[in-house]
């Protein structure tokens, strides 16, 4: 029974992560900005959270707030470096190439 409950919790967590990524892609494509670095930002945020919990051993809720703020800062940096300069060029391929290059980096 304990294994079954653990599998249910793991399934809900993985489903929540998939939903978060898909909502991010839906919002990204609805504003006509192709951000292929979106998945990298999600992974980077999870690494931030894990590192904060393991290094500083602080509360889970405080770690969640700090991780959200760090993810927001990374998203704003990506917007400022890889998206905003190319929006003025009026081509979707420019933002596509810059965010794809950023995702690879």
PDB file of C-alpha atoms in Angstrom:
ATOM      1  CA  UNK A   1       0.000   0.000   0.000  1.00  0.00           C
ATOM      2  CA  UNK A   2       2.865   2.370   0.797  1.00  0.00           C
ATOM      3  CA  UNK A   3       4.395   1.780  -2.652  1.00  0.00           C
ATOM      4  CA  UNK A   4       1.042   2.490  -4.307  1.00  0.00           C
ATOM      5  CA  UNK A   5       0.682   5.813  -2.483  1.00  0.00           C
ATOM      6  CA  UNK A   6       4.247   6.764  -3.394  1.00  0.00           C
ATOM      7  CA  UNK A   7       3.535   5.979  -7.051  1.00  0.00           C
ATOM      8  CA  UNK A   8       0.388   8.127  -6.931  1.00  0.00           C
ATOM      9  CA  UNK A   9       2.314  11.064  -5.439  1.00  0.00           C
ATOM     10  CA  UNK A  10       5.124  10.678  -7.983  1.00  0.00           C
ATOM     11  CA  UNK A  11       2.591  10.617 -10.817  1.00  0.00           C
ATOM     12  CA  UNK A  12       0.934  13.782  -9.544  1.00  0.00           C
ATOM     13  CA  UNK A  13       4.276  15.563  -9.216  1.00  0.00           C
ATOM     14  CA  UNK A  14       5.410  14.583 -12.711  1.00  0.00           C
ATOM     15  CA  UNK A  15       2.003  15.558 -14.107  1.00  0.00           C
ATOM     16  CA  UNK A  16       2.258  18.957 -12.397  1.00  0.00           C
ATOM     17  CA  UNK A  17       5.687  19.516 -13.943  1.00  0.00           C
ATOM     18  CA  UNK A  18       4.382  18.580 -17.392  1.00  0.00           C
ATOM     19  CA  UNK A  19       1.413  20.908 -16.903  1.00  0.00           C
ATOM     20  CA  UNK A  20       3.716  23.762 -15.863  1.00  0.00           C
ATOM     21  CA  UNK A  21       5.888  23.325 -18.948  1.00  0.00           C
ATOM     22  CA  UNK A  22       2.895  23.030 -21.279  1.00  0.00           C
ATOM     23  CA  UNK A  23       1.242  26.142 -19.822  1.00  0.00           C
ATOM     24  CA  UNK A  24       4.500  28.002 -20.325  1.00  0.00           C
ATOM     25  CA  UNK A  25       4.663  26.894 -23.952  1.00  0.00           C
ATOM     26  CA  UNK A  26       1.007  27.822 -24.502  1.00  0.00           C
ATOM     27  CA  UNK A  27       1.594  31.316 -23.130  1.00  0.00           C
ATOM     28  CA  UNK A  28       4.815  31.669 -25.121  1.00  0.00           C
ATOM     29  CA  UNK A  29       3.222  30.682 -28.421  1.00  0.00           C
ATOM     30  CA  UNK A  30       0.053  32.726 -27.801  1.00  0.00           C
ATOM     31  CA  UNK A  31       2.092  35.953 -27.784  1.00  0.00           C
ATOM     32  CA  UNK A  32       3.955  34.879 -30.954  1.00  0.00           C
ATOM     33  CA  UNK A  33       7.359  34.627 -29.298  1.00  0.00           C
ATOM     34  CA  UNK A  34       9.029  31.282 -29.801  1.00  0.00           C
ATOM     35  CA  UNK A  35      11.060  30.673 -26.654  1.00  0.00           C
ATOM     36  CA  UNK A  36      12.878  27.393 -26.939  1.00  0.00           C
ATOM     37  CA  UNK A  37      14.845  28.121 -23.776  1.00  0.00           C
ATOM     38  CA  UNK A  38      11.684  27.646 -21.690  1.00  0.00           C
ATOM     39  CA  UNK A  39      12.487  24.052 -20.743  1.00  0.00           C
ATOM     40  CA  UNK A  40      16.019  25.033 -19.781  1.00  0.00           C
ATOM     41  CA  UNK A  41      14.649  27.688 -17.431  1.00  0.00           C
ATOM     42  CA  UNK A  42      12.390  25.132 -15.746  1.00  0.00           C
ATOM     43  CA  UNK A  43      15.310  22.721 -15.257  1.00  0.00           C
ATOM     44  CA  UNK A  44      17.545  25.532 -14.020  1.00  0.00           C
ATOM     45  CA  UNK A  45      14.869  26.530 -11.500  1.00  0.00           C
ATOM     46  CA  UNK A  46      14.659  22.986 -10.176  1.00  0.00           C
ATOM     47  CA  UNK A  47      18.452  22.896  -9.816  1.00  0.00           C
ATOM     48  CA  UNK A  48      18.296  26.190  -7.934  1.00  0.00           C
ATOM     49  CA  UNK A  49      15.700  24.770  -5.554  1.00  0.00           C
ATOM     50  CA  UNK A  50      17.634  21.571  -4.953  1.00  0.00           C
ATOM     51  CA  UNK A  51      20.878  23.451  -4.370  1.00  0.00           C
ATOM     52  CA  UNK A  52      19.256  25.875  -1.937  1.00  0.00           C
ATOM     53  CA  UNK A  53      17.659  23.069   0.075  1.00  0.00           C
ATOM     54  CA  UNK A  54      20.830  20.971   0.217  1.00  0.00           C
ATOM     55  CA  UNK A  55      23.264  23.839   0.848  1.00  0.00           C
ATOM     56  CA  UNK A  56      21.421  26.099   3.253  1.00  0.00           C
ATOM     57  CA  UNK A  57      18.911  23.604   4.735  1.00  0.00           C
ATOM     58  CA  UNK A  58      16.158  26.218   4.988  1.00  0.00           C
ATOM     59  CA  UNK A  59      12.396  25.845   5.028  1.00  0.00           C
ATOM     60  CA  UNK A  60      10.713  24.342   1.962  1.00  0.00           C
ATOM     61  CA  UNK A  61       8.300  27.266   1.520  1.00  0.00           C
ATOM     62  CA  UNK A  62      11.097  29.841   1.722  1.00  0.00           C
ATOM     63  CA  UNK A  63      13.067  27.783  -0.783  1.00  0.00           C
ATOM     64  CA  UNK A  64      10.040  27.762  -3.093  1.00  0.00           C
ATOM     65  CA  UNK A  65       9.729  31.555  -2.924  1.00  0.00           C
ATOM     66  CA  UNK A  66      13.459  32.071  -3.531  1.00  0.00           C
ATOM     67  CA  UNK A  67      13.399  29.596  -6.423  1.00  0.00           C
ATOM     68  CA  UNK A  68      10.444  31.370  -8.033  1.00  0.00           C
ATOM     69  CA  UNK A  69      12.228  34.720  -7.718  1.00  0.00           C
ATOM     70  CA  UNK A  70      15.440  33.287  -9.210  1.00  0.00           C
ATOM     71  CA  UNK A  71      13.474  31.746 -12.079  1.00  0.00           C
ATOM     72  CA  UNK A  72      11.777  35.092 -12.665  1.00  0.00           C
ATOM     73  CA  UNK A  73      15.147  36.831 -12.788  1.00  0.00           C
ATOM     74  CA  UNK A  74      16.510  34.270 -15.258  1.00  0.00           C
ATOM     75  CA  UNK A  75      13.393  34.691 -17.411  1.00  0.00           C
ATOM     76  CA  UNK A  76      13.776  38.462 -17.428  1.00  0.00           C
ATOM     77  CA  UNK A  77      17.453  38.152 -18.332  1.00  0.00           C
ATOM     78  CA  UNK A  78      16.583  35.817 -21.205  1.00  0.00           C
ATOM     79  CA  UNK A  79      13.904  38.247 -22.363  1.00  0.00           C
ATOM     80  CA  UNK A  80      16.352  41.129 -22.256  1.00  0.00           C
ATOM     81  CA  UNK A  81      19.181  39.280 -24.013  1.00  0.00           C
ATOM     82  CA  UNK A  82      17.560  36.889 -26.463  1.00  0.00           C
ATOM     83  CA  UNK A  83      14.056  38.171 -27.217  1.00  0.00           C
ATOM     84  CA  UNK A  84      13.635  41.923 -26.825  1.00  0.00           C
ATOM     85  CA  UNK A  85      16.482  42.977 -29.181  1.00  0.00           C
ATOM     86  CA  UNK A  86      15.096  40.751 -31.939  1.00  0.00           C
ATOM     87  CA  UNK A  87      11.417  41.725 -31.654  1.00  0.00           C
ATOM     88  CA  UNK A  88      12.122  45.013 -33.433  1.00  0.00           C
ATOM     89  CA  UNK A  89      13.467  43.132 -36.440  1.00  0.00           C
ATOM     90  CA  UNK A  90       9.916  41.897 -37.241  1.00  0.00           C
ATOM     91  CA  UNK A  91      10.830  38.336 -37.913  1.00  0.00           C
ATOM     92  CA  UNK A  92       9.894  35.251 -35.948  1.00  0.00           C
ATOM     93  CA  UNK A  93      13.016  33.448 -37.143  1.00  0.00           C
ATOM     94  CA  UNK A  94      15.268  35.898 -35.297  1.00  0.00           C
ATOM     95  CA  UNK A  95      13.776  35.186 -31.878  1.00  0.00           C
ATOM     96  CA  UNK A  96      13.551  31.504 -32.750  1.00  0.00           C
ATOM     97  CA  UNK A  97      17.268  31.308 -33.521  1.00  0.00           C
ATOM     98  CA  UNK A  98      18.339  33.353 -30.497  1.00  0.00           C
ATOM     99  CA  UNK A  99      16.295  31.361 -27.973  1.00  0.00           C
ATOM    100  CA  UNK A 100      17.338  28.078 -29.574  1.00  0.00           C
ATOM    101  CA  UNK A 101      20.981  29.111 -29.278  1.00  0.00           C
ATOM    102  CA  UNK A 102      20.411  30.126 -25.663  1.00  0.00           C
ATOM    103  CA  UNK A 103      18.794  26.758 -24.927  1.00  0.00           C
ATOM    104  CA  UNK A 104      21.797  24.972 -26.413  1.00  0.00           C
ATOM    105  CA  UNK A 105      24.216  27.088 -24.376  1.00  0.00           C
TER     106      UNK A 105
END
